[in-house]
XYZ file of C-alpha atoms in Angstrom:
600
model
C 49.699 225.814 158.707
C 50.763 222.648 160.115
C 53.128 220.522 158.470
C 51.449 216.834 157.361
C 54.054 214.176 158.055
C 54.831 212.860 154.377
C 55.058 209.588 153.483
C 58.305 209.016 151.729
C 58.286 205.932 148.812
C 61.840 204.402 148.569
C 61.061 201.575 146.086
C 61.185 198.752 148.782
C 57.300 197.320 148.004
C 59.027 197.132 143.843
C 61.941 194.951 144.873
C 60.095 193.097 147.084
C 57.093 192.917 144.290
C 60.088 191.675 141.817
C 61.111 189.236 143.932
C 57.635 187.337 144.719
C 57.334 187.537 140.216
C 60.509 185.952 140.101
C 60.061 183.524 142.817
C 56.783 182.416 141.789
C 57.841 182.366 137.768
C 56.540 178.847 137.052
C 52.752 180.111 137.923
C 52.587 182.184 134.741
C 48.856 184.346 135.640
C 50.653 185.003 138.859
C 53.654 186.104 137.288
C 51.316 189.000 135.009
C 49.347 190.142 138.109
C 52.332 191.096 140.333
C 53.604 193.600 137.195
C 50.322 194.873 136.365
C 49.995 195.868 140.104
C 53.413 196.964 140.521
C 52.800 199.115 137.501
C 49.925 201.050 138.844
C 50.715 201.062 141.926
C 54.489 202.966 141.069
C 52.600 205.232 138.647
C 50.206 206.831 141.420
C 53.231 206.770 143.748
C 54.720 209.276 140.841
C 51.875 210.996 140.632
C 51.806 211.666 144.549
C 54.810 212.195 144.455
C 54.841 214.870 141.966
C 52.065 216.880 143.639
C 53.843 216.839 147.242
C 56.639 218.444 145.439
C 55.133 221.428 143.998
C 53.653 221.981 147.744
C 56.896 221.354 149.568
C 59.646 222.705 147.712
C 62.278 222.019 150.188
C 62.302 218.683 149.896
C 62.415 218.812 146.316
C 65.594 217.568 145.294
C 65.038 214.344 147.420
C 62.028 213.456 145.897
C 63.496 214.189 142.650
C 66.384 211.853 142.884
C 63.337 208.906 144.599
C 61.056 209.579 140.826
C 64.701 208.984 138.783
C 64.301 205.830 139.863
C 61.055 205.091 139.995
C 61.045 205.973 136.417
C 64.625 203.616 135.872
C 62.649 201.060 137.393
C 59.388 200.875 135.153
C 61.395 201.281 131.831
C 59.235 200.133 128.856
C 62.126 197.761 128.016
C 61.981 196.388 131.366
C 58.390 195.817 131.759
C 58.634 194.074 128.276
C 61.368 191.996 129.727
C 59.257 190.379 132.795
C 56.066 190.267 130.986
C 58.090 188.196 128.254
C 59.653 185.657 130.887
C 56.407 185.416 132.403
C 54.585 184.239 128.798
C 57.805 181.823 128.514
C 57.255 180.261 131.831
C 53.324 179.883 131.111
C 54.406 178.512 127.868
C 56.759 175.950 128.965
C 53.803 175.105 131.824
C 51.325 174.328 129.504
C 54.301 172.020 127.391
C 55.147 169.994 130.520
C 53.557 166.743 130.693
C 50.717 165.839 133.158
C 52.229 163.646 135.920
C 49.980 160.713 136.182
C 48.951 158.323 138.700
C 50.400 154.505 139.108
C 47.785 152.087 138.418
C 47.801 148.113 138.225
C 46.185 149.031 134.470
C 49.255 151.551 133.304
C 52.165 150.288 135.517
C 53.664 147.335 133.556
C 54.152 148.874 130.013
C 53.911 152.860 131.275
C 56.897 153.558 129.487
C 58.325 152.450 126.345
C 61.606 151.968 125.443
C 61.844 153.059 121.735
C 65.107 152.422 120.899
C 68.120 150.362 123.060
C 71.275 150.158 121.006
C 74.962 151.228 120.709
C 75.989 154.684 119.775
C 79.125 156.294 118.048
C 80.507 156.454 121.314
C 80.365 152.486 121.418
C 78.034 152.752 124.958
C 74.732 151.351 125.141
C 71.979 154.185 124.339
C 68.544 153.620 126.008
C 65.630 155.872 124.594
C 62.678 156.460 126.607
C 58.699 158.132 125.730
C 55.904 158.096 127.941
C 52.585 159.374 127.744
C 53.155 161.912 130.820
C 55.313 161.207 133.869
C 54.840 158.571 136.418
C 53.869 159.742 139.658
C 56.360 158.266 142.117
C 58.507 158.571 145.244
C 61.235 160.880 143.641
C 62.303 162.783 140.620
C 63.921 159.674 138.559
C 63.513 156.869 135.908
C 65.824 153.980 137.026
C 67.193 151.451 134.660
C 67.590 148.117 135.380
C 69.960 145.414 133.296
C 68.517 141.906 133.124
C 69.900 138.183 131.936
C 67.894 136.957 129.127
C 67.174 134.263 131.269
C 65.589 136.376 133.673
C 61.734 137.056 133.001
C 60.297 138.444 136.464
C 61.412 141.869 137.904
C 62.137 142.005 141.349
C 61.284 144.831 143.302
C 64.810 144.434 144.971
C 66.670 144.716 141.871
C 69.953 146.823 141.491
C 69.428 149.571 139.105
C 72.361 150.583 136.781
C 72.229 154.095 136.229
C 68.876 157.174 136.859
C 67.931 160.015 135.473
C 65.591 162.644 135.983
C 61.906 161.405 134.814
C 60.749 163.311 131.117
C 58.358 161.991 128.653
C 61.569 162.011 126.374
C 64.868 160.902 127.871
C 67.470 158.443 127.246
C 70.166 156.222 129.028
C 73.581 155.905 128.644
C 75.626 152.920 129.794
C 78.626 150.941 129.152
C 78.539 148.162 126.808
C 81.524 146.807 128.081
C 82.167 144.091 125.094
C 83.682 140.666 125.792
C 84.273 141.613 129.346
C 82.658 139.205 131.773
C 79.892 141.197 132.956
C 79.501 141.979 129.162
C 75.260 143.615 128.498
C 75.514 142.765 125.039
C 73.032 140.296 125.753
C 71.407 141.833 128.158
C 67.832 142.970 128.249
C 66.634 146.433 129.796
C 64.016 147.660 131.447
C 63.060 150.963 132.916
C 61.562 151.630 136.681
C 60.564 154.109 139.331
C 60.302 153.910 143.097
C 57.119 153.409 144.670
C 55.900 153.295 148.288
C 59.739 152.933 148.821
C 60.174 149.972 146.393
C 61.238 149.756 142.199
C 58.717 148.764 139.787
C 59.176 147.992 136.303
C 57.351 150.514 134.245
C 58.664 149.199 130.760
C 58.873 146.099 128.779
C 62.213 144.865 128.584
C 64.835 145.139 125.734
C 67.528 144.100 124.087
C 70.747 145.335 122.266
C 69.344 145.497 118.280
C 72.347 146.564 116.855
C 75.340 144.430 117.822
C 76.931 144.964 114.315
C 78.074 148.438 115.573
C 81.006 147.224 117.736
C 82.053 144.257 115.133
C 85.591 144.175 113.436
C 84.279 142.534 110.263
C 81.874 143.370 107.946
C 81.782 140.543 105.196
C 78.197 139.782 103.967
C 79.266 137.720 101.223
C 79.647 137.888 96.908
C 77.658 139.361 93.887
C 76.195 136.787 92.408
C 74.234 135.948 89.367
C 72.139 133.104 90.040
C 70.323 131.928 93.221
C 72.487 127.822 92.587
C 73.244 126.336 95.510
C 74.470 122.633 96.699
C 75.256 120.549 100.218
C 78.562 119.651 98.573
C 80.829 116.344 98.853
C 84.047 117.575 100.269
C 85.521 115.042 98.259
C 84.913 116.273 94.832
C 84.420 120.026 94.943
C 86.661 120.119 92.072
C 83.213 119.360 89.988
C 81.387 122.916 91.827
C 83.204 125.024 89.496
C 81.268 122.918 86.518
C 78.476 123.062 88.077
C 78.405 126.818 88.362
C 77.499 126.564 92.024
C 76.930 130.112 93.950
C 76.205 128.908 97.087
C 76.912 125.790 99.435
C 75.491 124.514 102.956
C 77.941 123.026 105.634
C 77.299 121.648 108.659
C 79.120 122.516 112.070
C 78.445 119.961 114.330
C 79.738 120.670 117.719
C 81.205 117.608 118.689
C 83.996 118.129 115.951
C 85.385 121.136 117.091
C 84.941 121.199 120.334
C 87.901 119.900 122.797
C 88.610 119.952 126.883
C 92.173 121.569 126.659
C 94.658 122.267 124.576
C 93.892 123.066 120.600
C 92.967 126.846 119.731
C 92.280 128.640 123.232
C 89.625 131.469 123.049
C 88.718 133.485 125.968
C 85.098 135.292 126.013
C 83.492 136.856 128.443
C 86.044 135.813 131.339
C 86.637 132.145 130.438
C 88.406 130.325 128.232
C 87.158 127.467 125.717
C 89.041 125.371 123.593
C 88.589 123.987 119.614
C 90.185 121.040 118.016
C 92.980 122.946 115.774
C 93.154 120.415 113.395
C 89.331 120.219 112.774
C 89.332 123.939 112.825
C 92.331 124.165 110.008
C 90.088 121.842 107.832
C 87.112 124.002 107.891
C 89.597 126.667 107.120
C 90.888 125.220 104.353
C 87.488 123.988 102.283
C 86.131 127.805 103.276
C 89.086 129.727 101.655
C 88.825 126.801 98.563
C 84.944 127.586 98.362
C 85.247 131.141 98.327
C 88.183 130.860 95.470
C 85.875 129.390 93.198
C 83.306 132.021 93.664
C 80.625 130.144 96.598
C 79.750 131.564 99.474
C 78.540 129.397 102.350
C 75.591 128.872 105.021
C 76.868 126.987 107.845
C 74.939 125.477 110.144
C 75.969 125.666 113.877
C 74.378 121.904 115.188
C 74.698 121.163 119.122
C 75.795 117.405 119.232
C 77.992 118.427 121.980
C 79.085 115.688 124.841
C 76.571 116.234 127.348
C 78.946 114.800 129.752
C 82.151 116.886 128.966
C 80.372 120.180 128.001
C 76.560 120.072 129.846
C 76.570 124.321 130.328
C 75.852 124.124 126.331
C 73.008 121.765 126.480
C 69.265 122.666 127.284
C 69.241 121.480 131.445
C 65.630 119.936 130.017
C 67.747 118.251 126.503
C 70.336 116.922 128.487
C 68.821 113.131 128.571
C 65.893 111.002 127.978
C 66.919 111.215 123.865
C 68.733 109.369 121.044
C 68.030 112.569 118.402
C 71.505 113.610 117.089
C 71.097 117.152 118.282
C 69.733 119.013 121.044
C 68.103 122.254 122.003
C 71.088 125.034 123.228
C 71.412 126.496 126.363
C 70.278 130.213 127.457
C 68.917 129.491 130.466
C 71.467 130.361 133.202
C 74.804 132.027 132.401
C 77.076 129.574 131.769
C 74.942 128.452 128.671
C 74.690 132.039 127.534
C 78.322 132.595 127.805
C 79.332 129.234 125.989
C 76.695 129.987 123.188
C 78.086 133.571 123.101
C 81.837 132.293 122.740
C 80.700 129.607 119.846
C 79.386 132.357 117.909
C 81.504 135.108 118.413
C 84.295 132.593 117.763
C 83.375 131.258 114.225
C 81.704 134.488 113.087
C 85.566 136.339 113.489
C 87.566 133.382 112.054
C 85.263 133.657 109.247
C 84.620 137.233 108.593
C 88.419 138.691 106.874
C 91.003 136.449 109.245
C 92.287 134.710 106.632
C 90.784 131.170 107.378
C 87.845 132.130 105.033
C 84.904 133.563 105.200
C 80.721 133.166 105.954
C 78.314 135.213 105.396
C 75.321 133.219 106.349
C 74.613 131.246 109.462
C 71.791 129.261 110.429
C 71.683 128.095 113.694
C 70.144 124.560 114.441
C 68.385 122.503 112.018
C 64.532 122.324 111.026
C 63.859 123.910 115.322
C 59.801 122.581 114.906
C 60.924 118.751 114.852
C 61.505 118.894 118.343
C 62.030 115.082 118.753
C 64.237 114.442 115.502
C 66.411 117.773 115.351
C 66.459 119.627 118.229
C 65.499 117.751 121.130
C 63.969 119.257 124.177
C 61.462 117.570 126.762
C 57.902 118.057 125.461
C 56.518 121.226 126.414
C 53.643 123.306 125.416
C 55.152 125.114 121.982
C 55.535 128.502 123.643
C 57.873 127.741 126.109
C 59.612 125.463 123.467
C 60.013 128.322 120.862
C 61.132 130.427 123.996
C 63.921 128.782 125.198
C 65.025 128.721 121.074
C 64.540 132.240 120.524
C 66.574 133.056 123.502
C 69.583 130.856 122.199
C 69.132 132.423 118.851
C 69.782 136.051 119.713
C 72.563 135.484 122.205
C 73.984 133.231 118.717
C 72.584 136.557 116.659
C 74.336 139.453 118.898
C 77.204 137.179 118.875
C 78.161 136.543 115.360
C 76.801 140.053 114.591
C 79.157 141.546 117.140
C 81.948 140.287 115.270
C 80.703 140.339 111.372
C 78.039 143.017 111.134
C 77.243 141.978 107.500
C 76.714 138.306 108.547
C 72.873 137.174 107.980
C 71.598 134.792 111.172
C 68.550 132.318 110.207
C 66.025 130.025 111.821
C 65.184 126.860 110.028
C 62.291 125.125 109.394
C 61.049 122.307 107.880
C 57.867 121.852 106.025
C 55.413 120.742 108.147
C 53.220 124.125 108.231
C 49.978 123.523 110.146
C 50.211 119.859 109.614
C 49.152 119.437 113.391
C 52.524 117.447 114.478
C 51.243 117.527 118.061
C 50.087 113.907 117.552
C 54.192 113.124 116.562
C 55.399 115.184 119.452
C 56.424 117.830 117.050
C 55.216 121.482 116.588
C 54.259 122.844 113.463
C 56.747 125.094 111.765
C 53.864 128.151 111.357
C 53.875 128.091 115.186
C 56.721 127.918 116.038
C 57.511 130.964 113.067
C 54.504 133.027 114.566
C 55.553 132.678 118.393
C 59.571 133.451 117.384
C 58.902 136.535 115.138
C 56.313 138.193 117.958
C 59.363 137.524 120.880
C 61.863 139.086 118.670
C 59.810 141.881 117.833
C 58.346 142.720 121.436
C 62.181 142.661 122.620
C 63.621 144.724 119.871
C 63.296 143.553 116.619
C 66.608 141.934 114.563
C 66.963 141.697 111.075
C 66.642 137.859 111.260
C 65.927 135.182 108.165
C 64.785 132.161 107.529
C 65.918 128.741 105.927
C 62.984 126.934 104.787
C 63.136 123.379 103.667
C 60.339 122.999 101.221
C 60.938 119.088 100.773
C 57.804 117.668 99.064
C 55.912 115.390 101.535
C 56.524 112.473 102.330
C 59.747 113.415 101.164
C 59.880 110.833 98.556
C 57.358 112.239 96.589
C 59.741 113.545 93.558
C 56.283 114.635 91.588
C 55.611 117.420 94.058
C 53.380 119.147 91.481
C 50.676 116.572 91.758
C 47.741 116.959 93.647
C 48.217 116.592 97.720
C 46.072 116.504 100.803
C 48.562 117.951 102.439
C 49.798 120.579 99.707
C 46.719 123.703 98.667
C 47.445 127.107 98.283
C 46.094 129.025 101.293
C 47.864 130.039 104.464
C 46.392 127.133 106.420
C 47.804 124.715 104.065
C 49.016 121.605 106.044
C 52.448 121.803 104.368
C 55.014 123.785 102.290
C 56.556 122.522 99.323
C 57.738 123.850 95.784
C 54.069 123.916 94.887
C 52.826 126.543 96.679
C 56.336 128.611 97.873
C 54.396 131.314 97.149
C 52.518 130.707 100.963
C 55.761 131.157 102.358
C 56.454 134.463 100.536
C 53.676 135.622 100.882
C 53.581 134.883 104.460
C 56.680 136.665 105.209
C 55.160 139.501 103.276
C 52.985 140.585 106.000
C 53.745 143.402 108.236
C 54.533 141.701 111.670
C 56.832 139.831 109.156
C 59.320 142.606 107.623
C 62.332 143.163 108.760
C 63.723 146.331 110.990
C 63.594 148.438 107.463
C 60.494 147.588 106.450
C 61.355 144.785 103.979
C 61.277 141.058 103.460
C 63.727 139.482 105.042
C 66.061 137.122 103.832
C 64.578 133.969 102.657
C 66.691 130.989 101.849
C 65.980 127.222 100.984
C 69.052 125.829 102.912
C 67.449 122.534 101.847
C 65.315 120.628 99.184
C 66.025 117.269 97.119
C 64.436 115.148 94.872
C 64.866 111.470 95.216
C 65.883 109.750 91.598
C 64.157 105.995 93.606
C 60.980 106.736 91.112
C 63.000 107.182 88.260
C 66.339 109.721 87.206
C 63.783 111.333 84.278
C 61.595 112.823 87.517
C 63.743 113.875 89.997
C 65.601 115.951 87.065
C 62.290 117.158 86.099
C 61.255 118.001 89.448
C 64.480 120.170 89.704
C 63.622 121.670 86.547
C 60.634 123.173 87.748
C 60.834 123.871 91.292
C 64.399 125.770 90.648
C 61.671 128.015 88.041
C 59.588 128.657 90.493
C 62.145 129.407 93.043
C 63.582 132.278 90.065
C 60.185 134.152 89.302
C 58.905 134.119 92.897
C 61.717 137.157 93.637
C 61.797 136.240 97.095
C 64.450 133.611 97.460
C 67.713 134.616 97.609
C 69.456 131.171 98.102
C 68.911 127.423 97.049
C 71.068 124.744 98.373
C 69.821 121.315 96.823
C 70.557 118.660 98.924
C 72.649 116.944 97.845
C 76.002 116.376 95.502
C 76.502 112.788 96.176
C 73.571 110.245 97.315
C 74.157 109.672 100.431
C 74.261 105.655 101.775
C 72.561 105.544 105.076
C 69.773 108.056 103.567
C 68.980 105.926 101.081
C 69.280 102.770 103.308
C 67.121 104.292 106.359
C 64.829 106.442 103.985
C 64.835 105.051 100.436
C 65.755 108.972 99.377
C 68.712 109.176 96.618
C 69.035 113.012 96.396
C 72.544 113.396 94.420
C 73.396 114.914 91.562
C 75.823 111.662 91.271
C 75.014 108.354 92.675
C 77.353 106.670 94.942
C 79.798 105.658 92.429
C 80.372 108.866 91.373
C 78.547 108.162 88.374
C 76.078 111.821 86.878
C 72.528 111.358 86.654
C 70.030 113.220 84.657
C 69.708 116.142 87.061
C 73.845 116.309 87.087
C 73.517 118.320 83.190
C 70.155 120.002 84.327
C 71.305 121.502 87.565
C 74.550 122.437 85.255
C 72.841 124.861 82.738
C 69.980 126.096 84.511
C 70.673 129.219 84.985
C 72.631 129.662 81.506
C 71.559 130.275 77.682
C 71.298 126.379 77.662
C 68.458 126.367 79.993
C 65.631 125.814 77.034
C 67.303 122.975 75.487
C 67.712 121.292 79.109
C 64.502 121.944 80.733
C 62.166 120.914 77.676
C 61.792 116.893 78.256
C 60.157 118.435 81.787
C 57.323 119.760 80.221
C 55.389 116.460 79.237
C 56.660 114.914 82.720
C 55.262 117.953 84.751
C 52.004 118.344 82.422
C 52.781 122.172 81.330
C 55.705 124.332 80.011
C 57.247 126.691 82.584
């Protein structure tokens, strides 16, 4: 019989079958075909096998030694194995985010950037989440550092670091503190390359936690009561009487600023100077303060010399003006840095240096009376309340950066919807509105207000009487003691809270009562707004303007706000402020009642 030339199977087609599984893992269905077919097709191969050796005998021990490892090679185990990857890799297919197309629609605000602050590690940490992946010329997110200054994106920007594009990623960078390429107030945004140029994909962000590379960490005193005064530096010996809590100071610039010489502070790569004997009287009246139990609110006021300091000034508040202070600077980067060394400067001498210590800081005074209090050229109240709110968080990150328990506040006066456009003013509401939505949008800040909840006119001591310009809805022309409750309530709302979740910090850095219609009334007008102020919950300062009647206020306004008159001498409200908040607040309150028409 003639022999039939056998076919001899080696186990080549398997490897090369393993091989194609392997290289074609990330196509899962592909990846169960190739070992269902290489399954069969080695178990016939056995079988043929097996029935060529019972007919040919001699070449038994060869095929014997081929089936060992045809056998070795389909192992149960084994099989188990691949068909396991293969379910991991379709798995992990079906996880991985669609990559989606660029559009004008989804470009701008593609991807958001959930969180942008400082780690443990004290670098800046940059979290990313998409909706998918961006379709684009390579396999990377780009990030791109910005001024805050800076609004458009350029599509021949620098980027600052890549990574490899996810729907969940994250950035790390230096923050590089105090150095003079500092990003603590820098804003982020993320990017890809398209059609060979970056586009911003992201809405840009800032730093939100500068308090994580401070050295202090003083956020002030328990205290019992909410008492609070704009004290006379020349008779704080009475504040201890008084039982005050809490006092307001104002910073002006022009005091402690100098050309040369005095206490030398270099930030950010340049070097700025403050009067040292200015400087050691602050020091002295904070420590003195703070040993009688008061902490204080000061009030950083930009009265600089135009002339001999101009980088601080607003390039649009730099003339044209007689108001006494002026809109700050954040609109190129010597403003930002000269804002940045103000702040970081008072917030460390006054956060555990010894010189004394703040733990609140509000930064300007009443920002919506553009043409009394913090002159800028009239513009259109958005671009107004920009160029603030960018001043206001390089002041925040600032002061934060060096106490991380100080509290930073916008003030306000209270002129709510009064429609000041006719006076070349904005309304407070507006400018409150347009503030908290920028603040939010570029990472939200635990930021307060100072309301000044004067009645109006402001020499209307009987604030409780009936008012055109005083109701108690949210579109009530103005905001007095009457109805604080709008306030409250306003800051109540959810686009409102702060970055927990809560109210934020709500003080009345300023209210008086004139005694011109009488001592009786302004005491009683104390009386009960100070009640009001205690059951609303809210407030968690008062600072009654003022301790001593001031001359030219009463001379250019008629208003006599002191607890003392000129002379020294104590009016009514001197006893009523006094007790208050004590076990004596009954007997001192009651001759309000028949003044004010009900008992409270």
């Amino acid at each position: 019989m003639k022999k039939r030339k056998r076919r001899v199977h080696t186990g080549k087609r398997a490897r090369r079958n393993r091989r194609l599984v392997i290289l074609t893992g990330s196509a899962a269905l592909a990846a169960l075909i190739f070992v269902i077919v290489m399954v069969v097709t080695l178990i016939v191969n056995m079988r043929k096998d097996s029935d060529e050796m019972a007919v040919e005998p001699i070449l038994e021990a060869s095929l014997e030694e081929q089936g060992t490892r045809q056998v070795e090679y389909v192992n149960p185990s084994i099989i188990k194995e691949i068909v396991g990857a293969g379910k991991s890799v379709s798995h992990a297919l079906s996880e991985r985010p669609a990559t989606v197309e660029m559009t004008p629609d989804n470009t701008a605000e593609f991807a958001k950037i959930e969180t942008c602050s400082i780690g443990e590690g004290g670098k800046v940490e940059i979290a990313v989440k998409s909706e998918g992946i961006p379709k684009s010329d390579d396999k990377y997110y780009y990030l791109f550092e910005q001024a805050t200054y800076e609004d458009d994106f350029s599509s021949e920007s620098e980027p600052v670091s890549k990574i490899y594009k996810g729907d969940d990623t994250s950035f790390s960078i230096e923050l590089k503190k105090g150095a003079p390429d500092t990003r603590l107030f820098s804003k982020f945004r993320v990017g890809v390359k398209k059609d060979g140029q970056f586009v911003s994909i992201s809405h840009p962000k800032y730093i939100t936690n500068p308090g994580a590379c401070a050295g202090g960490n003083y956020g002030g005193m328990p205290h019992s009561s909410i008492k609070g005064l704009l004290p006379y530096p020349l008779r704080l010996g009475e504040l201890a009487d008084l039982g005050v809590n809490y006092c307001a100071y104002n910073i002006p610039l022009s005091h402690i600023l100098t050309t040369s010489g005095g206490i030398a502070y270099t930030y950010c790569g340049v070097t700025y100077h403050f009067n040292a004997q200015v400087m050691n009287n602050y020091d002295d009246l904070f420590r003195n303060l703070n040993s009688m139990g008061i902490d204080i609110a000061a009030i950083i006021l930009n009265d600089a010399n135009v002339g001999a300091f101009p980088e601080i000034t607003h390039p649009s508040a730099r003339g044209g003006s007689t108001a006494p202070y002026r809109m700050f600077n954040a609109s190129d980067a010597s403003g930002v840095k000269a804002c940045a060394a103000i702040g970081s400067f008072l917030a460390n001498r006054y956060s555990g240096s010894g010189h004394g210590n703040v733990s609140m800081w509000i930064i300007a005074n009443e920002v919506n009376a553009r043409k009394e209090y913090n002159f800028m050229q009239h513009v259109d109240v958005g671009t107004y309340t920009a160029a603030y709110t960018r001043a206001f968080r390089v002041f925040y990150n600032a002061i934060k950066s060096q106490n991380a328990s100080a509290k930073v506040y916008i003030p306000i006066d209270q002129r709510w919807t009064y429609n000041t456009e006719k006076t070349g003013d904005y309304d407070a509401k507006d400018v409150l509105d347009i503030f908290a939505s920028s603040i939010r949008d570029h990472g939200n800040i635990d930021w307060g207000l100072a309301a000044h909840p004067y009645s109006f006119p402001n020499g209307n001591t009987a604030f409780w009487n009936s008012s055109k310009y005083v109701n108690h809805s949210e579109s009530t022309p103005c905001i007095t003691m009457e109805n604080i409750e709008v306030l409250t309530g306003y800051m109540q709302k959810e686009q409102m809270l702060d970055t927990q979740g809560r109210v934020r910090s709500i003080i009345l850095s300023e209210v008086g009562y004139s005694s011109t219609s009488g001592e009786a009334v302004q005491a009683a007008a104390f009386a009960y707004a100070y009640t009001k102020m205690v059951k609303n919950g809210h407030i968690d300062a008062l600072m009654l303007s003022r301790q001593v009647d001031a001359g030219d206020e009463i001379a250019a306004l008629g208003l006599a706000l002191g607890l003392e008159n000129t002379g020294g001498g104590h009016k009514m409200i001197y006893n009523v402020f006094k007790y208050i908040d004590t076990d004596k607040r009954d007997e001192v309150v009651a001759f309000a009642y028949d003044i004010v028409g009900k008992t409270f």
